[in-house]
Coordinates of C-alpha atoms in Angstrom, one line a residue:
M1 CA -11.3 0.2 -20.1
L2 CA -13.5 2.1 -17.7
Y3 CA -12.5 5.4 -16.2
R4 CA -13.3 7.4 -13.1
E5 CA -12.6 10.9 -12.0
M6 CA -9.7 11.4 -9.6
G7 CA -11.5 13.3 -6.9
N8 CA -11.9 17.0 -7.8
T9 CA -8.9 17.2 -10.1
G10 CA -10.8 16.8 -13.3
D11 CA -8.6 14.0 -14.5
K12 CA -10.2 10.8 -15.8
V13 CA -8.0 7.9 -14.9
S14 CA -8.3 4.2 -15.8
I15 CA -9.8 2.2 -13.0
L16 CA -6.8 -0.1 -13.4
G17 CA -3.5 1.5 -12.5
Y18 CA -0.1 -0.1 -13.1
G19 CA 1.9 -0.7 -10.0
C20 CA 5.6 -0.4 -10.8
M21 CA 7.1 -2.1 -7.8
R22 CA 7.1 -5.7 -9.1
F23 CA 8.6 -5.6 -12.5
Q24 CA 10.1 -8.9 -13.8
E25 CA 13.8 -9.2 -13.1
I26 CA 16.7 -11.2 -14.5
N27 CA 19.7 -11.6 -12.2
G28 CA 18.5 -8.8 -10.0
R29 CA 17.9 -6.3 -12.9
I30 CA 14.6 -5.3 -14.5
D31 CA 13.9 -7.4 -17.6
A32 CA 13.8 -4.4 -19.9
Q33 CA 12.5 -5.9 -23.1
R34 CA 9.7 -7.9 -21.5
T35 CA 8.7 -5.1 -19.1
E36 CA 8.6 -2.5 -21.8
R37 CA 6.3 -4.8 -23.9
Q38 CA 4.0 -5.2 -20.9
L39 CA 3.8 -1.5 -20.2
L40 CA 3.0 -0.8 -23.9
Q41 CA 0.4 -3.6 -23.8
A42 CA -1.3 -1.9 -20.9
I43 CA -1.2 1.5 -22.5
D44 CA -2.6 0.2 -25.8
N45 CA -5.5 -1.2 -23.8
G46 CA -6.3 2.1 -22.0
V47 CA -4.2 2.1 -18.8
N48 CA -3.1 5.6 -18.2
Y49 CA -1.9 5.7 -14.6
F50 CA 1.5 4.4 -13.5
D51 CA 2.5 4.3 -9.9
T52 CA 6.2 4.2 -8.8
A53 CA 8.4 5.5 -6.0
Y54 CA 11.8 6.7 -5.3
V55 CA 12.9 3.4 -3.8
Y56 CA 11.2 0.8 -6.0
H57 CA 13.7 -1.6 -7.6
G58 CA 16.5 0.3 -5.8
G59 CA 15.6 3.5 -7.7
K60 CA 15.6 1.8 -11.1
S61 CA 11.8 1.7 -11.5
E62 CA 11.6 5.5 -12.0
S63 CA 14.5 5.4 -14.4
F64 CA 13.0 2.6 -16.4
L65 CA 9.7 4.3 -16.7
G66 CA 11.5 7.4 -17.9
E67 CA 13.2 5.5 -20.7
V68 CA 10.0 4.0 -21.9
F69 CA 7.8 7.1 -21.6
S70 CA 10.3 9.3 -23.3
K71 CA 9.7 7.5 -26.6
G72 CA 6.7 9.6 -27.4
I73 CA 4.4 8.2 -24.7
R74 CA 4.7 10.7 -21.9
N75 CA 1.6 12.7 -22.7
K76 CA -0.5 9.6 -22.9
V77 CA 0.0 8.7 -19.2
K78 CA -0.2 10.0 -15.7
I79 CA 2.9 9.4 -13.6
A80 CA 2.6 9.0 -9.8
T81 CA 5.7 8.8 -7.7
K82 CA 6.5 9.4 -4.0
L83 CA 8.7 11.4 -1.7
P84 CA 10.4 9.0 0.7
T85 CA 9.4 10.7 4.0
Y86 CA 11.4 8.1 5.9
L87 CA 14.6 9.4 4.3
I88 CA 13.9 13.1 4.4
Q89 CA 15.6 15.2 7.1
S90 CA 15.4 18.7 5.6
R91 CA 13.7 21.0 3.2
R92 CA 16.7 20.8 0.9
G93 CA 16.5 17.1 1.0
M94 CA 13.0 17.3 -0.5
E95 CA 14.2 19.4 -3.4
E96 CA 17.1 17.1 -4.1
V97 CA 14.9 14.1 -4.2
L98 CA 12.3 15.8 -6.5
E99 CA 15.0 16.9 -8.9
T100 CA 16.5 13.4 -9.0
Q101 CA 13.0 12.0 -9.7
L102 CA 12.4 14.4 -12.6
K103 CA 15.7 13.4 -14.1
R104 CA 15.1 9.7 -13.7
L105 CA 11.6 10.0 -15.2
K106 CA 12.9 12.3 -18.0
T107 CA 10.0 14.6 -17.5
D108 CA 9.4 18.2 -16.5
R109 CA 6.4 17.4 -14.3
I110 CA 5.0 14.7 -12.0
D111 CA 1.2 14.3 -12.3
Y112 CA 0.7 12.9 -8.8
Y113 CA 3.3 13.4 -6.1
L114 CA 2.6 11.4 -2.9
L115 CA 4.2 11.5 0.5
H116 CA 5.3 7.9 0.9
M117 CA 4.2 5.8 3.9
L118 CA 2.7 8.2 6.3
T119 CA 1.9 6.1 9.3
D120 CA 0.2 8.5 11.7
F121 CA -0.4 12.2 12.2
A122 CA 3.0 12.5 13.9
S123 CA 4.7 11.5 10.7
W124 CA 2.8 14.2 8.9
E125 CA 3.6 16.7 11.6
K126 CA 7.3 15.9 11.3
M127 CA 7.2 16.6 7.5
K128 CA 5.5 20.0 8.3
R129 CA 8.3 20.9 10.7
L130 CA 10.8 20.1 7.9
G131 CA 9.0 22.5 5.5
I132 CA 6.8 20.2 3.4
L133 CA 4.0 22.8 3.0
N134 CA 6.3 25.4 1.5
F135 CA 8.0 22.7 -0.6
L136 CA 4.7 21.5 -2.1
Q137 CA 3.5 25.0 -2.7
S138 CA 6.7 26.0 -4.5
A139 CA 6.9 22.8 -6.6
R140 CA 3.3 23.2 -7.7
R141 CA 3.8 26.9 -8.5
D142 CA 6.8 25.9 -10.7
G143 CA 4.8 23.2 -12.5
K144 CA 7.1 20.4 -11.2
I145 CA 4.2 18.8 -9.3
I146 CA 0.6 18.9 -10.6
H147 CA -1.4 17.1 -7.9
T148 CA -0.5 16.1 -4.3
G149 CA -1.4 13.1 -2.2
F150 CA -0.1 10.6 0.3
S151 CA 0.1 6.8 0.8
F152 CA -1.0 5.6 4.2
H153 CA -0.2 2.7 6.5
G154 CA -1.8 3.6 9.9
D155 CA -5.2 3.6 11.6
R156 CA -8.3 5.3 10.4
E157 CA -8.4 8.0 13.0
N158 CA -4.9 9.2 12.1
F159 CA -5.9 8.9 8.5
K160 CA -8.8 11.2 9.0
L161 CA -6.6 13.8 10.7
I162 CA -4.2 13.8 7.8
V163 CA -7.0 14.1 5.3
D164 CA -8.4 17.1 7.1
D165 CA -5.1 18.9 7.6
Y166 CA -4.2 19.7 4.0
D167 CA -5.8 20.4 0.7
W168 CA -5.0 17.0 -0.8
D169 CA -6.0 15.9 -4.3
M170 CA -5.8 12.2 -3.6
C171 CA -4.7 9.4 -1.2
Q172 CA -3.6 5.8 -1.5
I173 CA -4.8 3.1 1.0
Q174 CA -4.6 -0.6 1.4
Y175 CA -8.0 -2.2 0.8
N176 CA -9.4 -5.6 -0.1
Y177 CA -12.2 -7.9 1.1
L178 CA -10.2 -9.1 4.0
D179 CA -9.1 -5.5 5.0
E180 CA -12.5 -3.8 5.4
Y181 CA -11.6 -2.7 8.9
Y182 CA -7.8 -2.7 8.6
Q183 CA -5.9 0.6 8.5
A184 CA -8.1 3.3 6.8
G185 CA -10.6 0.7 5.8
T186 CA -14.1 1.3 4.4
E187 CA -14.7 4.1 6.9
G188 CA -11.5 5.9 5.7
L189 CA -12.3 5.2 2.1
Q190 CA -15.7 6.8 2.4
Y191 CA -14.4 9.7 4.5
A192 CA -11.7 10.7 2.0
A193 CA -14.1 10.4 -1.0
A194 CA -16.7 12.5 0.8
K195 CA -14.0 15.2 1.2
G196 CA -13.4 15.2 -2.6
L197 CA -10.2 13.2 -2.7
G198 CA -9.5 10.6 -5.3
V199 CA -8.8 7.3 -3.6
V200 CA -6.3 4.8 -5.1
V201 CA -6.3 1.3 -3.7
M202 CA -3.1 -0.7 -3.2
E203 CA -2.9 -4.3 -2.2
P204 CA -6.3 -5.3 -3.7
L205 CA -5.0 -8.9 -3.7
R206 CA -3.1 -8.5 -0.4
G207 CA 0.2 -8.7 -2.2
G208 CA -0.9 -11.7 -4.3
R209 CA -1.9 -13.8 -1.3
L210 CA -5.6 -13.9 -2.2
V211 CA -4.7 -15.5 -5.5
G212 CA -1.7 -17.7 -4.8
R213 CA -2.1 -20.9 -2.8
I214 CA -5.8 -20.8 -2.1
P215 CA -6.9 -22.8 1.0
A216 CA -9.1 -25.8 0.1
E217 CA -12.1 -24.4 2.0
V218 CA -11.9 -21.2 0.0
E219 CA -11.4 -22.9 -3.3
K220 CA -14.6 -24.9 -2.7
I221 CA -16.6 -21.7 -2.3
W222 CA -15.2 -20.1 -5.4
S223 CA -15.9 -23.3 -7.4
K224 CA -19.5 -23.5 -6.4
A225 CA -20.3 -19.9 -7.3
E226 CA -22.8 -19.6 -10.1
L227 CA -20.5 -17.3 -12.0
E228 CA -17.1 -18.7 -13.0
R229 CA -14.4 -16.2 -12.1
T230 CA -10.8 -16.5 -11.0
P231 CA -10.1 -15.5 -7.4
A232 CA -8.3 -12.4 -8.8
E233 CA -11.4 -11.3 -10.7
W234 CA -13.6 -11.7 -7.7
A235 CA -11.2 -9.7 -5.5
L236 CA -10.8 -6.9 -8.0
R237 CA -14.5 -6.6 -8.8
W238 CA -15.2 -6.4 -5.1
V239 CA -12.9 -3.4 -4.8
W240 CA -14.2 -1.7 -7.9
N241 CA -17.8 -2.3 -6.7
H242 CA -17.2 0.6 -4.3
P243 CA -18.1 3.9 -6.0
E244 CA -15.7 5.7 -3.7
V245 CA -12.7 3.9 -5.2
T246 CA -11.1 5.8 -8.0
M247 CA -8.8 3.1 -9.1
L248 CA -6.8 0.1 -7.9
L249 CA -3.2 -0.7 -8.5
S250 CA -2.0 -4.0 -9.8
G251 CA 1.7 -5.0 -9.9
M252 CA 1.3 -6.8 -13.1
N253 CA 4.3 -8.7 -14.4
E254 CA 2.8 -11.5 -16.3
E255 CA 1.1 -11.1 -19.7
A256 CA -1.8 -13.2 -18.7
Q257 CA -2.4 -11.0 -15.6
I258 CA -2.5 -7.9 -17.8
R259 CA -5.0 -9.4 -20.2
E260 CA -7.3 -10.7 -17.4
N261 CA -7.1 -7.4 -15.4
I262 CA -7.8 -5.3 -18.5
R263 CA -10.8 -7.4 -19.5
T264 CA -12.2 -7.1 -16.0
A265 CA -11.5 -3.4 -15.9
G266 CA -13.8 -3.0 -18.9
E267 CA -16.7 -4.5 -17.1
A268 CA -16.4 -3.5 -13.4
Y269 CA -18.9 -0.7 -12.9
P270 CA -19.5 0.6 -9.3
N271 CA -22.4 -1.1 -7.5
S272 CA -22.6 -3.7 -10.2
L273 CA -22.2 -6.8 -8.0
A274 CA -25.5 -8.5 -7.2
Q275 CA -26.4 -9.5 -3.7
E276 CA -25.7 -13.1 -4.5
E277 CA -22.2 -12.2 -5.7
L278 CA -21.5 -10.2 -2.6
A279 CA -22.7 -13.1 -0.6
V280 CA -20.1 -15.4 -2.2
V281 CA -17.3 -13.0 -1.3
E282 CA -18.6 -12.8 2.2
R283 CA -18.6 -16.6 2.5
V284 CA -15.0 -16.6 1.3
K285 CA -14.1 -13.9 3.8
D286 CA -15.7 -15.9 6.6
A287 CA -13.8 -19.0 5.5
Y288 CA -10.5 -17.1 5.7
Q289 CA -11.4 -15.7 9.1
K290 CA -12.1 -19.2 10.4
L291 CA -8.7 -20.4 9.1
L292 CA -6.9 -17.6 10.9
K293 CA -4.9 -18.6 13.9
I294 CA -5.9 -15.4 15.7
G295 CA -9.3 -13.8 15.2
C296 CA -7.9 -10.2 15.0
T297 CA -9.9 -7.9 12.8
G298 CA -7.3 -5.1 12.8
C299 CA -9.7 -2.7 14.5
R300 CA -6.7 -1.3 16.5
Y301 CA -8.7 -0.6 19.6
C302 CA -5.8 -2.2 21.5
L303 CA -3.5 0.7 20.5
P304 CA -1.5 2.6 21.6
C305 CA 0.4 -0.1 23.5
P306 CA 2.3 1.4 26.5
S307 CA 5.3 -0.7 25.4
G308 CA 5.2 0.3 21.7
V309 CA 4.0 -3.1 20.3
D310 CA 2.1 -2.8 17.0
I311 CA -0.2 -5.5 18.1
P312 CA -2.4 -5.8 14.9
N313 CA 0.7 -5.8 12.7
C314 CA 2.4 -8.6 14.8
L315 CA -0.8 -10.7 14.9
G316 CA -1.5 -10.1 11.2
I317 CA 1.9 -11.3 10.1
Y318 CA 1.6 -14.3 12.3
N319 CA -1.8 -15.1 10.7
D320 CA -0.4 -14.7 7.2
K321 CA 2.3 -17.2 8.0
H322 CA -0.2 -19.9 8.8
L323 CA -3.0 -18.9 6.5
F324 CA -1.0 -18.3 3.3
Q325 CA 2.1 -20.4 3.9
T326 CA 4.0 -17.2 3.2
K327 CA 7.7 -17.6 2.5
R328 CA 10.3 -15.5 4.3
T329 CA 7.8 -14.5 6.9
K330 CA 10.5 -14.1 9.6
I331 CA 12.4 -11.6 7.4
H332 CA 9.2 -9.7 6.6
Y333 CA 8.3 -9.6 10.3
F334 CA 11.8 -8.3 11.1
L335 CA 11.7 -5.6 8.5
M336 CA 8.2 -4.4 9.5
T337 CA 8.7 -4.4 13.3
S338 CA 12.4 -3.7 13.9
G339 CA 12.3 0.0 13.2
L340 CA 13.8 -0.2 9.8
V341 CA 10.4 0.9 8.4
G342 CA 8.9 3.7 10.4
G343 CA 11.9 4.2 12.6
V344 CA 10.4 2.8 15.9
P345 CA 10.7 -0.8 17.0
S346 CA 7.2 -2.5 17.4
H347 CA 7.9 -6.2 17.8
A348 CA 6.0 -8.6 20.1
S349 CA 8.8 -9.2 22.6
L350 CA 8.5 -5.6 23.7
C351 CA 5.3 -6.6 25.5
S352 CA 5.5 -6.0 29.3
G353 CA 2.4 -8.0 30.0
C354 CA 0.4 -5.1 31.4
G355 CA -2.9 -6.4 29.9
K356 CA -4.3 -3.0 28.9
C357 CA -4.9 -4.3 25.3
E358 CA -7.1 -7.2 26.5
K359 CA -9.4 -4.9 28.4
V360 CA -10.4 -3.0 25.3
C361 CA -10.3 -5.8 22.6
P362 CA -13.8 -6.2 21.1
Q363 CA -12.9 -9.8 20.2
H364 CA -11.8 -10.6 23.8
L365 CA -8.6 -12.1 22.5
K366 CA -5.9 -13.3 24.8
I367 CA -3.5 -10.9 23.3
R368 CA -0.6 -11.4 25.7
S369 CA -0.6 -15.1 25.0
H370 CA -0.9 -14.6 21.2
L371 CA 2.1 -12.2 21.3
Q372 CA 4.2 -14.9 23.0
D373 CA 3.2 -17.2 20.1
V374 CA 4.4 -14.5 17.7
V375 CA 7.7 -14.3 19.6
R376 CA 8.3 -18.1 19.5
T377 CA 7.4 -18.4 15.8
L378 CA 8.7 -15.2 14.2
E379 CA 11.3 -13.5 16.2
Y380 CA 15.1 -13.9 15.9
P381 CA 17.2 -14.5 19.0
A382 CA 18.1 -11.2 20.8
M383 CA 15.4 -9.3 18.9
K384 CA 15.3 -6.5 21.5
Q385 CA 19.1 -6.0 21.3
L386 CA 19.0 -6.0 17.5
T387 CA 16.2 -3.5 17.2
G388 CA 17.9 -1.4 19.9
L389 CA 21.1 -1.2 17.8
I390 CA 19.0 -0.4 14.7
H391 CA 17.2 2.4 16.4
W392 CA 20.4 3.8 17.8
G393 CA 22.0 3.6 14.4
I394 CA 19.1 5.4 12.7
K395 CA 19.2 8.2 15.3
G396 CA 23.0 8.5 14.8
L397 CA 22.6 8.8 11.0
N398 CA 19.9 11.4 11.4
L399 CA 22.1 13.4 13.7
V400 CA 24.9 13.3 11.1
K401 CA 22.6 14.4 8.3
R402 CA 21.2 17.3 10.3
K403 CA 24.8 18.5 11.0
K404 CA 25.6 18.3 7.3
D405 CA 22.5 20.2 6.4

């Protein structure tokens, strides 16, 4: 196992981190015996960083880790978990969540405490108004939190603003060879690393879609490569090749996955890929881009949309449906654009047809027409009415919570 330093913290962490969102389940419950064996297999082979969150597995991920790590393992690992910013409405709420997490994890400290799913600077500002700065200071002083960070799901300019606005120890971003320019992207990765932050990469395999059903055109390129590697190994090595990356997270729930990833993590030095190898990945990337229904690169120059449409997200989910034959795409689209995540509706049918986006699109895409394709393919009937009710309900719940607090 190779290790890299987590920014300026002084911690040496395994370049392979264990993502604890996708444990194997039986009848809706974590398969305890098998998952514990998998965790121990990873630890025995040098993995020392485990990433979970308040909401993973309905709150059971933290509790399960607590049970396993309390068996004499706690001091061998670093635990990262997250404050659910989307559920927090008060300073007291932060304290209650943290205390719950400490009890679930059966520990007196959390090594890396992240603000979960910051989407823009406004989401960070909201947390500051609620008292996050004092909360983090107090929790660190009391030893309940050792290091602080945030996970991010917005554009690179907002990412930079958040990086600069607090003395963070680390951050977590989505990054893979198809997402060089998506969200924080390569530019954000380099920016955070230059500021001394550790950078943890999530979705290095795009949620498994880069290793599942591979398009024939892509499979042909992999098979002709001089070096024989699985698509997973190619993708992980590409991420690890960046010296700015501290580690990547893998939601490993198959023994074979763990073995392969651990083997690769013992060989993947930064800047170790030859130009010929990088060229192979670039050809694969080009093949995927040609297969995409819409040539959106996720640059986000089209935002903000006057009507509130998250154009890159809508087009990206539409592409995924056709490119990866993703199951349950309509449900995923609804969850990501209805306001249930992020609190604000951002679906395609909000488009007023103003055309502002098309004037600034570097790819000269016919965005309004593409959004209509998204509506026809992915949206449920009466989407506007449904999201309006959801947004109204969220506001009502928040009002009730504020009154109680």
